[in-house]
Coordinates of C-alpha atoms in Angstrom, one line a residue:
X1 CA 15.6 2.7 5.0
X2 CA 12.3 3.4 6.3
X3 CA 11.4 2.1 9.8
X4 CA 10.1 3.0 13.1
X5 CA 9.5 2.7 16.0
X6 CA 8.2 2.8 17.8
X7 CA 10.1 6.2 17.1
X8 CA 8.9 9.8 17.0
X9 CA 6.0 9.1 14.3
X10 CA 4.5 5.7 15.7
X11 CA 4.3 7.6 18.9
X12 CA 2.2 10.3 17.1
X13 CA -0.6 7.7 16.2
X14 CA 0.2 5.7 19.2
X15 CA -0.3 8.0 22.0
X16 CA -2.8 9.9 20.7
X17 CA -4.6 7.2 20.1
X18 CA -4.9 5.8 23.5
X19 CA -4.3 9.0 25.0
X20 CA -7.3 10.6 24.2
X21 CA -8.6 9.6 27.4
X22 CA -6.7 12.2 29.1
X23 CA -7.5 14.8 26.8
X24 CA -11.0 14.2 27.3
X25 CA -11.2 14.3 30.9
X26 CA -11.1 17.7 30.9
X27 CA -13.3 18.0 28.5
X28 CA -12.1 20.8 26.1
X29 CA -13.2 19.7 23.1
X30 CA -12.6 21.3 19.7
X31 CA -15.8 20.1 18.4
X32 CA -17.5 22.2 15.8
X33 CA -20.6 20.0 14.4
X34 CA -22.1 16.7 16.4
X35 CA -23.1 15.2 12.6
X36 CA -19.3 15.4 11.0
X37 CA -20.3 12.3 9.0
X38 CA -23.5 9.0 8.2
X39 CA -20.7 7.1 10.1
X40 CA -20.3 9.2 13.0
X41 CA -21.8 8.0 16.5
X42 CA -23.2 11.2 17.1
X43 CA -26.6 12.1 17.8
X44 CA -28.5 15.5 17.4
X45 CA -29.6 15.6 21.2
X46 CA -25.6 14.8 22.7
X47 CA -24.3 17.5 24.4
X48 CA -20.3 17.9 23.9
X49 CA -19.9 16.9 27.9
X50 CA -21.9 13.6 27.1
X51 CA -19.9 12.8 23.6
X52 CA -16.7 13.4 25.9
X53 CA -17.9 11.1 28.6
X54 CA -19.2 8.5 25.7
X55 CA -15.8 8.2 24.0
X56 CA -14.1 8.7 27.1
X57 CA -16.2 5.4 28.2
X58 CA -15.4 3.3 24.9
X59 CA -11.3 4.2 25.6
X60 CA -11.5 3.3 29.1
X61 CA -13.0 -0.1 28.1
X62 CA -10.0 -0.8 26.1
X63 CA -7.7 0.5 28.3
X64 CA -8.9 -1.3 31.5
X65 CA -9.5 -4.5 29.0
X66 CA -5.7 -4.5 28.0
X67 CA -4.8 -4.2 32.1
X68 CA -6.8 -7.1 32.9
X69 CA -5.8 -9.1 29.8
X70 CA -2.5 -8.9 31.1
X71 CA -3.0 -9.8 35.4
X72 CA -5.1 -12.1 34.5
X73 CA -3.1 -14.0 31.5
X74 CA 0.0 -13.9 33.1
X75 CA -1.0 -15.0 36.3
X76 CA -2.7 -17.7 34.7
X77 CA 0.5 -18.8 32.4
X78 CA 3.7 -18.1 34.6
X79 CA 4.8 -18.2 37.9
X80 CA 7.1 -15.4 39.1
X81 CA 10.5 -17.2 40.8
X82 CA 12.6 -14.3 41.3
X83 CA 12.4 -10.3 41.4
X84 CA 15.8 -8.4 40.3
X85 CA 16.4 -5.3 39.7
X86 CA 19.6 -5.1 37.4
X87 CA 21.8 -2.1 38.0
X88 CA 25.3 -1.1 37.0
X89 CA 28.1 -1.9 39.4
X90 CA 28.2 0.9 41.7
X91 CA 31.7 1.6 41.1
X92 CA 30.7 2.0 37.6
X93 CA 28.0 4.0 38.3
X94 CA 27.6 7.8 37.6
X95 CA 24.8 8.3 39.8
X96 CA 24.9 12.3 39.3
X97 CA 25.2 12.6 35.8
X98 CA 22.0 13.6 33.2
X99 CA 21.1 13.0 29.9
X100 CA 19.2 15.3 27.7
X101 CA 16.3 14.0 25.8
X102 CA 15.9 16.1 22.1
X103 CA 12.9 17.7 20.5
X104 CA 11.9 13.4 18.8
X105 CA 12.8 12.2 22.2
X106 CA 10.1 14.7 24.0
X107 CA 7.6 14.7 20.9
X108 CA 7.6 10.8 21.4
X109 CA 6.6 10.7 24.9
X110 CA 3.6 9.0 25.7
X111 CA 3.5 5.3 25.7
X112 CA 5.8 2.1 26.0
X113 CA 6.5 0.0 23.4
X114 CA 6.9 -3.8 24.2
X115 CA 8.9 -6.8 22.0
X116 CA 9.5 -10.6 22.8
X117 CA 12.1 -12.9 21.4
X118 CA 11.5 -16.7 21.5
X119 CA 14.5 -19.3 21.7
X120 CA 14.7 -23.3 21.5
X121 CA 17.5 -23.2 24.3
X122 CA 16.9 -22.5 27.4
X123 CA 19.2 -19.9 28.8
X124 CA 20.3 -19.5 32.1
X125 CA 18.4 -16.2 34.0
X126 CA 21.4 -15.8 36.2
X127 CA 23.8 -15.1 33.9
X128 CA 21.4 -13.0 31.0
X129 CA 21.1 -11.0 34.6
X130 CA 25.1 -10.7 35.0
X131 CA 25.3 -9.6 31.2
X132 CA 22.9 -7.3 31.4
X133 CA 23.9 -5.0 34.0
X134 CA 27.4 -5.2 32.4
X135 CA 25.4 -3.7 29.2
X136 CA 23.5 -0.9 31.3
X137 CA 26.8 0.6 31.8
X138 CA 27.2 1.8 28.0
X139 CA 23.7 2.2 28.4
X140 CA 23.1 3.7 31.6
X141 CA 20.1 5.8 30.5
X142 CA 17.7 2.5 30.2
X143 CA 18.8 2.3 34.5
X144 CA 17.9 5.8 35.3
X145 CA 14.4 7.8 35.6
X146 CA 12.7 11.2 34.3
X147 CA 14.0 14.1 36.1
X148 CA 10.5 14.7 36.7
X149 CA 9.6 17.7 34.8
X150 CA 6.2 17.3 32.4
X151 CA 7.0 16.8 30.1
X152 CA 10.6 15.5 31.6
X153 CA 14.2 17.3 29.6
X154 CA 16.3 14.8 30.9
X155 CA 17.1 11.9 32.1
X156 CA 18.9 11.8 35.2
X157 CA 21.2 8.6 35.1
X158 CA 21.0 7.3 39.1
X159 CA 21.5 3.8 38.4
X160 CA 17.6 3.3 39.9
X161 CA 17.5 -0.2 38.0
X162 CA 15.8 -2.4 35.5
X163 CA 13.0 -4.2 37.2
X164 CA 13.1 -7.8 35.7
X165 CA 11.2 -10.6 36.3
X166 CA 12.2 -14.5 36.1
X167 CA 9.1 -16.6 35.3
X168 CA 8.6 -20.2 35.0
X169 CA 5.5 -21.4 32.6
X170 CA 3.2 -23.3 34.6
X171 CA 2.1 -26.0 31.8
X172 CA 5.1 -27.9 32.4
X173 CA 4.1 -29.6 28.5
X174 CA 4.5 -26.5 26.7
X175 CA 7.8 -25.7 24.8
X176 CA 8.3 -21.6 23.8
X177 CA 7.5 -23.1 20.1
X178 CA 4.3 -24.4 20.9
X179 CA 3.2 -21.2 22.7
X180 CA 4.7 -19.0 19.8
X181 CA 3.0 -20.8 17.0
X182 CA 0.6 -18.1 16.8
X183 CA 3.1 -15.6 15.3
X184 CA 5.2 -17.9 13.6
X185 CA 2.6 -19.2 11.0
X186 CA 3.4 -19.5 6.8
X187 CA 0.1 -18.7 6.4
X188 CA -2.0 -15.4 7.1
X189 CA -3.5 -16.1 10.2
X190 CA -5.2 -13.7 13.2
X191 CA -5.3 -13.9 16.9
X192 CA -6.5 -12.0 19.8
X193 CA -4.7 -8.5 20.3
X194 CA -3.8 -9.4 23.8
X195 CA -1.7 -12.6 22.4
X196 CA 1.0 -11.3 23.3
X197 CA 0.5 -10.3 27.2
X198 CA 2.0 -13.2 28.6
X199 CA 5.6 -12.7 27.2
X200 CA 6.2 -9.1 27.9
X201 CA 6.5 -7.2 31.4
X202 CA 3.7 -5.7 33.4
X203 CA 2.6 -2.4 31.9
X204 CA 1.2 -1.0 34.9
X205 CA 3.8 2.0 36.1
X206 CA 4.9 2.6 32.4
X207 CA 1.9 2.6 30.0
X208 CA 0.5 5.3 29.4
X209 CA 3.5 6.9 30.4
X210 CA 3.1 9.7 33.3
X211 CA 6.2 10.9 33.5
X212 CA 7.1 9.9 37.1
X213 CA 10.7 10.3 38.6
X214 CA 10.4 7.2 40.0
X215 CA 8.7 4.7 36.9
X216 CA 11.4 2.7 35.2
X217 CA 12.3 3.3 32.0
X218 CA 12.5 -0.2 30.4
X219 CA 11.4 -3.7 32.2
X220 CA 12.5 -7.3 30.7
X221 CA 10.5 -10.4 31.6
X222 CA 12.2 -13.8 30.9
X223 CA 10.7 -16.9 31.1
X224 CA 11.4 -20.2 31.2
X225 CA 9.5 -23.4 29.7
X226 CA 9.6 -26.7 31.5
X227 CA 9.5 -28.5 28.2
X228 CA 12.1 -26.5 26.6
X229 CA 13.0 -23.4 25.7
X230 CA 13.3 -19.4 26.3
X231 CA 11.2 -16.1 25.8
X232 CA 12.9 -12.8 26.6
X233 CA 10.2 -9.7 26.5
X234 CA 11.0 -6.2 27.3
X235 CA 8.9 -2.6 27.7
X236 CA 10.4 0.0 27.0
X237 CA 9.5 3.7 27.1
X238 CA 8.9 5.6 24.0
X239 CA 9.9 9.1 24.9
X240 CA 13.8 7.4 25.4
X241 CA 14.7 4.7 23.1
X242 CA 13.0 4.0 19.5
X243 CA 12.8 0.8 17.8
X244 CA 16.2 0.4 16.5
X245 CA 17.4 2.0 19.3
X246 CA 15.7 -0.7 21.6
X247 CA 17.1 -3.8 18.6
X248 CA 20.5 -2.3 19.0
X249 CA 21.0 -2.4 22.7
X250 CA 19.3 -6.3 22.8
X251 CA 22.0 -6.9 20.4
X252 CA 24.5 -5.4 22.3
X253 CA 23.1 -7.4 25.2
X254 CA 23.5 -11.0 23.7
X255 CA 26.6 -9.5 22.3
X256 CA 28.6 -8.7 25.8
X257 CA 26.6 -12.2 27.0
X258 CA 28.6 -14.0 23.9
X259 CA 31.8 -12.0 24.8
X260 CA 31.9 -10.3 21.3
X261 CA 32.1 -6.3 23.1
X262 CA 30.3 -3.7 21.9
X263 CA 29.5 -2.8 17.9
X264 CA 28.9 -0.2 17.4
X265 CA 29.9 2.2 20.2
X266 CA 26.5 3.5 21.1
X267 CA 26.0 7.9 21.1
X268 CA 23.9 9.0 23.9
X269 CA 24.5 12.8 22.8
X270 CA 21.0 13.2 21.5
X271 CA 20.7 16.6 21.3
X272 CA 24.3 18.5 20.0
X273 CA 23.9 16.6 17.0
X274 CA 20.3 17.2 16.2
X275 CA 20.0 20.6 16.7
X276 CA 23.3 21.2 14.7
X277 CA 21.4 19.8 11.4
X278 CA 21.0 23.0 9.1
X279 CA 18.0 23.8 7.8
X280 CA 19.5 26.3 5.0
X281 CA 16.7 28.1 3.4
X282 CA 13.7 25.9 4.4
X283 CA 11.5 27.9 6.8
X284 CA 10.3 25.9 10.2
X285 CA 7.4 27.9 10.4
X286 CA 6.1 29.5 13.5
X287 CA 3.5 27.8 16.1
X288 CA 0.8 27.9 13.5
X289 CA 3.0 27.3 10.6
X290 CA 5.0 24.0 10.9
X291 CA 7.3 22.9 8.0
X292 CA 4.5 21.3 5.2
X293 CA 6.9 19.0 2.9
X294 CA 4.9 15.9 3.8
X295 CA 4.5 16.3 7.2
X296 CA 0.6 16.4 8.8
X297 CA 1.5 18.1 11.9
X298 CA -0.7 21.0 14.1
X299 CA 0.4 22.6 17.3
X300 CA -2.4 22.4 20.2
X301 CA -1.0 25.5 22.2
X302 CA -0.6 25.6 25.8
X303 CA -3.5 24.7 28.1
X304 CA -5.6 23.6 25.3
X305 CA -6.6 19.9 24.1
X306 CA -7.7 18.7 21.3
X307 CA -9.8 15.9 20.3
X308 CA -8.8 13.7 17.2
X309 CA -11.4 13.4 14.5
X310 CA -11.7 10.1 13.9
X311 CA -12.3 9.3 17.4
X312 CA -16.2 8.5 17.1
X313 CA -15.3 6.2 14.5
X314 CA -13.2 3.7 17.4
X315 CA -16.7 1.4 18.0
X316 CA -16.6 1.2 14.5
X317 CA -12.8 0.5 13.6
X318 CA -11.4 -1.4 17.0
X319 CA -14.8 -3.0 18.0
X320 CA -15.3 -4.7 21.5
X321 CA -11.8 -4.2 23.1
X322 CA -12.2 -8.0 24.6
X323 CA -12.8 -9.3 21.3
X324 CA -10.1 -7.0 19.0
X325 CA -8.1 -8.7 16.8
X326 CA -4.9 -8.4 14.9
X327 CA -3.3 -10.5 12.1
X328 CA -0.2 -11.7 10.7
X329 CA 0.1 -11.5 6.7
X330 CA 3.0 -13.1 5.7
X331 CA 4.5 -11.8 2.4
X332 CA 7.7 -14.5 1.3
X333 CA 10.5 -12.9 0.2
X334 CA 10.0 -14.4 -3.2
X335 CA 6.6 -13.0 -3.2
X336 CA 8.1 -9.5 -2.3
X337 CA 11.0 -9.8 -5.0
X338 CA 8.2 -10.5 -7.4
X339 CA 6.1 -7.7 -6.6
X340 CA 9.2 -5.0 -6.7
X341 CA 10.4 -6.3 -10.2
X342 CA 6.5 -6.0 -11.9
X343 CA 6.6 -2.4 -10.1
X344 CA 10.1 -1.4 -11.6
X345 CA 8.8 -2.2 -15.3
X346 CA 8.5 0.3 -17.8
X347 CA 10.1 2.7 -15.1
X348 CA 13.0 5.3 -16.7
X349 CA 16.3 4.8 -15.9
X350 CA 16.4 7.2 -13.2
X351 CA 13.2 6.1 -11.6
X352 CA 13.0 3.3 -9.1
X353 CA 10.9 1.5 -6.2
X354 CA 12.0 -0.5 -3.8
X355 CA 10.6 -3.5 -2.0
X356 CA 9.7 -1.2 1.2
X357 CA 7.9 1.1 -1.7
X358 CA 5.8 -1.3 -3.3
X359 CA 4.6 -3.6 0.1
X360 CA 3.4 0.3 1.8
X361 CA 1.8 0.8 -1.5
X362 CA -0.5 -2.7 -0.8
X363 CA -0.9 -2.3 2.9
X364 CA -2.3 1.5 2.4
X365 CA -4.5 0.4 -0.4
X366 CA -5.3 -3.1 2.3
X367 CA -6.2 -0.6 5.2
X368 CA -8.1 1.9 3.0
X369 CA -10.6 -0.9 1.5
X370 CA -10.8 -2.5 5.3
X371 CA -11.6 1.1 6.2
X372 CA -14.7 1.6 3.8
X373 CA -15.9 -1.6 4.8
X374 CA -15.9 -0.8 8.4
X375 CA -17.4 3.0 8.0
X376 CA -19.6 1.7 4.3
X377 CA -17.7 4.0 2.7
X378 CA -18.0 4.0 -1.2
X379 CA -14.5 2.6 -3.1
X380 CA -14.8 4.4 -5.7
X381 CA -15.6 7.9 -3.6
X382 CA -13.8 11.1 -5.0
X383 CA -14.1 13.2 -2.2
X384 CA -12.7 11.3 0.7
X385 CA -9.0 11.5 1.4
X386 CA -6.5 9.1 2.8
X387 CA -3.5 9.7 4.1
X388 CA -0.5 7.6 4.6
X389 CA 1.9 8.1 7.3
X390 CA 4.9 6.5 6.3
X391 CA 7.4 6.1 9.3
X392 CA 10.8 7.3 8.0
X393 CA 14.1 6.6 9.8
X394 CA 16.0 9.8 9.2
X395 CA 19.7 8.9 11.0
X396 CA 21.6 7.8 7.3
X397 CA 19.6 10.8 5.5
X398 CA 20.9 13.6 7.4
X399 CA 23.7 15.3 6.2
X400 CA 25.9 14.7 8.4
X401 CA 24.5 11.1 9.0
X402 CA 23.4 10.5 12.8
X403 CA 24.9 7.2 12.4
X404 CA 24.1 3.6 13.6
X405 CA 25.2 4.1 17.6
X406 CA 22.9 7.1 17.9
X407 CA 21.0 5.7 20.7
X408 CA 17.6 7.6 20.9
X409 CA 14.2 8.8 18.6
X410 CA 15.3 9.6 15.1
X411 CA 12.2 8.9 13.6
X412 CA 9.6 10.9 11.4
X413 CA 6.6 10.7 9.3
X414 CA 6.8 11.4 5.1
X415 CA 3.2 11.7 4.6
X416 CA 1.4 11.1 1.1
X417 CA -2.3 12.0 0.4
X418 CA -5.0 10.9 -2.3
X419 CA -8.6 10.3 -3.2
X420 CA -10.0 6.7 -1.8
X421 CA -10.7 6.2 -5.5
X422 CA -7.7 7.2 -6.7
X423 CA -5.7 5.3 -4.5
X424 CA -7.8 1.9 -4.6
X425 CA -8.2 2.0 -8.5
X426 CA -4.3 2.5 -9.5
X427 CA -1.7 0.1 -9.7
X428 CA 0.3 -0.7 -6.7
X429 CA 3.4 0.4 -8.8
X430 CA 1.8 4.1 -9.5
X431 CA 1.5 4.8 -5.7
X432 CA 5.0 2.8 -4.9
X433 CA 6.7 5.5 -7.3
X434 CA 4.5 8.2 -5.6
X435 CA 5.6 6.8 -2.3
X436 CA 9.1 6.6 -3.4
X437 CA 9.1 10.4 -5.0
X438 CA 7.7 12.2 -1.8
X439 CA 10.4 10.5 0.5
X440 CA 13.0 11.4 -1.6
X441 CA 11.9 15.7 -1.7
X442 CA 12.3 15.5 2.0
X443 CA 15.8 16.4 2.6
X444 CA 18.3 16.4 6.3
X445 CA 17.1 20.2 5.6
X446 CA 13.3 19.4 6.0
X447 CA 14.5 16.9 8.9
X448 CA 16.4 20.1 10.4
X449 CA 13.7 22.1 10.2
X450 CA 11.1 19.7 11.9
X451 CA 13.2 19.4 14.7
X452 CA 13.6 23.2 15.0
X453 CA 9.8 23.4 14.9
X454 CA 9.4 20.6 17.4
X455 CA 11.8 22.5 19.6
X456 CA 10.3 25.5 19.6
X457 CA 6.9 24.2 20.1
X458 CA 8.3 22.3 23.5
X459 CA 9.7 25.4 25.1
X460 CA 6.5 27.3 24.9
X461 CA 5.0 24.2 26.8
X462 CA 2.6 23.4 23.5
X463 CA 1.8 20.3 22.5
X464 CA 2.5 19.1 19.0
X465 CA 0.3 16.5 17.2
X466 CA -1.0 15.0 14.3
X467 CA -3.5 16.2 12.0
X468 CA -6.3 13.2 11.8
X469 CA -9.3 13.2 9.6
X470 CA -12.7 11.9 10.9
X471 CA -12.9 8.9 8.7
X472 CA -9.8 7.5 10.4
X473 CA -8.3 7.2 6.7
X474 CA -5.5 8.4 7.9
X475 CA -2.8 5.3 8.7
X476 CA 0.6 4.8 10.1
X477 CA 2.4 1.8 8.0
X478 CA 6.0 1.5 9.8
X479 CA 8.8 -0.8 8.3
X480 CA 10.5 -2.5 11.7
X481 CA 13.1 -3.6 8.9
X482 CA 15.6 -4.3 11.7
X483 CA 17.8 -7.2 12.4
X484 CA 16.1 -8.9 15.3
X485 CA 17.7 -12.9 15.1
X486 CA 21.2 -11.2 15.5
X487 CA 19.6 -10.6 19.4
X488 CA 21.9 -14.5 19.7
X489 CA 22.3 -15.3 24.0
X490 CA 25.1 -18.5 22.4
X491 CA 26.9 -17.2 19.4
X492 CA 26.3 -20.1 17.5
X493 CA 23.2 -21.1 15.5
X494 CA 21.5 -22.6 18.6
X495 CA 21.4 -19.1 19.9
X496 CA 19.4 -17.8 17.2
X497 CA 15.9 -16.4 18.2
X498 CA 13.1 -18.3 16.0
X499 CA 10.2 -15.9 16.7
X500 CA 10.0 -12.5 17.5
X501 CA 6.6 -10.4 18.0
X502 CA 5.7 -7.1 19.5
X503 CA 2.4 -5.2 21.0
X504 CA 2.5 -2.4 18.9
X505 CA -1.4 -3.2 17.5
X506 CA -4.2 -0.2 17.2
X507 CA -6.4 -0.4 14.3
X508 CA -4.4 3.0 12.2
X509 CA -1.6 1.4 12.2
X510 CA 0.1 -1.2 10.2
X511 CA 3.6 -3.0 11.1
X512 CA 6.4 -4.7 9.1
X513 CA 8.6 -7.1 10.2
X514 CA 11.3 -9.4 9.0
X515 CA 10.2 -12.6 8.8
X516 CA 12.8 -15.6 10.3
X517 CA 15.9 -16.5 8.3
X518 CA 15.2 -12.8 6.0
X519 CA 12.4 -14.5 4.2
X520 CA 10.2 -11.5 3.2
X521 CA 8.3 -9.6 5.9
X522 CA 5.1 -10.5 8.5
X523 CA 2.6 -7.6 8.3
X524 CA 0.5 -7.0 11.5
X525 CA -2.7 -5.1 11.5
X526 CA -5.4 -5.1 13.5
X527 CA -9.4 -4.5 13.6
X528 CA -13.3 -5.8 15.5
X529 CA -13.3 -9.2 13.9
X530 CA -11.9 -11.5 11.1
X531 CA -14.0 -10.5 8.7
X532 CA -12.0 -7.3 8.2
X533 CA -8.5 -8.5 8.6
X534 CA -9.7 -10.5 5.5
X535 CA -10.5 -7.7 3.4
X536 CA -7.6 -6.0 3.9
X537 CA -5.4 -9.4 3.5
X538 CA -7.5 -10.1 0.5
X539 CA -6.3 -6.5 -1.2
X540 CA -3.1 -6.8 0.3
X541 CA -2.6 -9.7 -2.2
X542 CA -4.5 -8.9 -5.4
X543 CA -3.0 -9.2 -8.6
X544 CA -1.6 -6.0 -10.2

């Protein structure tokens, strides 16, 4: 299965992309030409301190825009009734223990990742509160903080809390259906990037993540609607739980709120079983060697930062951050079915593609044609690469298997690389199998070996990162192919979540998720305008 999330790779594109504004505060800028491309922002007469300070500027924009977005959307949309912050039972507490956060765990640090489930009922806050600190104590590393270190090794478990906030929506016509609509569309549709503010929790304290012993690790927001209905939102950070990671303990949640106990028994032991993965004969390199099988990583040594390249590009690819947009293409699961069985033709018995294979294979060829759009880059250009950063969840192909309970980052990238032209003038099918053949040479040695690398990398104090070309043609496309409707607060059909969406949107990225009742997948992107969005929709769907 291939999926994120936000796991160690999405964190790669995530952070980085957002944190460049640290990195350029200080200014130490691995620049080696002011005219890298025709597309470029850079003019002859910039210094380096003034290109710092004029990306530096664009980023802040859209930092600062998404900070506003949410004060002043969710002042606007819900009142605040209560403040709690859940914590286990103190006589279940153990206040002095720690938890040690692995090599994926540390490489993921960075940023938060947020997620929303919508309901038709509306649930009672007092008792989701009840359940939920009766959950923290199989989970007890979402209640505890950083020990403070940068970049933090552990987790120190001292029962500080979950802050959570009870709203009530102030347009007292509004049902969570009507407010979800925008996400819960059979038709391709777009929306503003901030849609999503009002249903998750304040970001301020958590994103970007600093690190401090005393931010909380993961926030919920629930919400009730006067006209009916529930929305449950959560932030969570990145350098402690993944996406399945975060899908597994909501399940476990509406699973000790239904009674049903705990399935499966989650592993907190992050690191014993990660660095006992063998590596056998594949090298894991040396600071500037990492493992290559797929995998675009560089190592920015201590006390240097580095600058991505595609980072003049941003006015270009994310636009005006008040104005960015992101869509939802939904793909039916008899649409996807289709697609996979054309793909499989003519294979050879022992070649296959699977559904996952064959919707990456659109949505790379959909964000490379958005891409030369954006940048008026030729379609048919020989020279160009692109890259595709597939997210690969690694805990059922390591040998031994991590297995479902393992409760942290077990995520990594399986990157493939071609020509624009020859990615956007084959068949879907050719770069499914291609897709399919590159995940399947990486090996539990290979994912040994990255984590050895990784390892080594964080005790010298370095700073591991991905390689990004200055085109921005390099993309993250992460299958979130994880069961979110079993996240049921009932235990009977009435319980069922209806919507689910998420605020992982930056234009390099693409996002997969189930769509309700396991009918095919919604893909999220996002870009400057429509316009865009409907080019890579457009490609997404041709016929081939």
């Amino acid at each position: 299965m291939v999926s994120v999330y936000f796991s160690a790779f999405y964190n790669f594109i995530f952070t980085n992309f957002f944190h460049i504004v640290k990195t350029l505060e200080k200014f130490q800028l691995n620049i080696h030409s002011k005219r890298m491309a025709s597309t470029d922002i850079y003019v002859d007469n910039m210094t380096d301190e003034q290109l710092a300070q004029a990306v530096k500027d664009s980023l802040n924009v859209a930092a600062a825009e998404e900070e506003k977005q949410q004060n002043n959307t969710t002042s606007k949309t819900s009142t605040t009734t209560m403040h709690a912050n859940v914590k286990i039972n103190h006589q279940m507490a153990f206040t002095d223990g720690t938890c040690q956060l692995s090599a994926i765990d540390i490489a993921s640090l960075g940023r938060s990742v947020s997620m929303c489930w919508f309901y038709t009922q509306t649930l009672d806050p007092d008792t989701l509160l009840a359940s939920l600190a009766k959950t923290l104590i199989t989970f007890p590393i979402l209640s505890g903080r950083y020990n403070g270190t940068k970049p933090p090794t552990h987790v120190n478990l001292n029962n500080m809390g979950i802050p959570t906030d009870i709203c009530l929506w102030n347009d007292t016509t509004q049902t969570s259906t009507n407010v979800s609509s925008y996400c819960s569309k059979n038709v391709a549709s777009s929306f503003s990037m901030w849609q999503h503010v009002p249903f998750v929790p304040i970001k301020d304290g958590m994103d970007p993540d600093k690190m401090k012993a005393e931010e909380a690790l993961f926030k919920v927001k629930i919400i009730t609607f006067p006209a009916g209905g529930t929305s449950i939102g959560i932030l969570a950070q990145h350098g402690v739980v993944d996406a399945e990671s975060i899908i597994d303990f909501m399940t476990q949640w509406s699973r000790i709120h239904t009674n049903l106990g705990l399935d499966p028994i989650p592993n907190h032991d992050r690191c014993s079983i990660v660095d006992a993965l063998d590596s056998g004969e594949v090298a894991y390199g040396d600071a500037n060697n990492p493992p290559e099988l797929h995998w675009n990583m560089q190592n920015v040594p201590v006390g240097e930062n580095i600058m991505p390249a595609f980072a003049p590009c941003m006015p270009k690819i994310m636009g005006d951050a008040k104005l960015a947009r992101s869509c939802i293409v939904p793909l039916t699961k008899d649409v996807c079915q289709a697609w996979k069985e054309a793909a499989n033709e003519g294979l050879s018995e022992n070649q296959f593609v699977s559904t996952d294979d064959v919707l990456t294979a659109r949505i790379w060829q959909g964000l490379c044609e958005m891409r030369c759009k954006q940048l008026d880059i030729a379609t048919d250009n020989e020279t160009i690469l692109t890259t595709c950063n597939r997210a690969c969840n690694f805990r059922k192909r390591t040998e031994p298997p991590l297995g479902k309970g393992y409760c942290g980052n077990a995520t990594t990238s399986i990157c493939t690389t071609m020509t624009i032209k020859q990615l956007l003038s084959s068949k879907p099918s050719i770069i499914a199998l291609q897709l399919r053949t590159d995940l399947h040479a990486v090996t539990s040695l290979h994912f040994a070996a990255r984590v050895k690398w990784l390892k080594a990398r964080h005790q010298e104090k370095a700073n591991p990162t991905t390689i990004w070309d200055k085109n921005a043609m390099t993309f993250i496309v992460s299958s979130w192919n994880f069961a979110w409707e079993q996240v049921n607060f009932t235990g009977d059909d009435s319980g069922t979540p209806f919507c689910y969406d998420h605020g992982c949107l930056v234009p390099v990225t693409a996002v997969l998720v189930p769509r309700a009742k396991q009918d095919g997948m919604n893909v999220y992107v996002s870009g400057p305008d429509d316009l865009c969005l409907k080019h890579f929709e457009d490609r997404v769907n041709v016929v081939g």
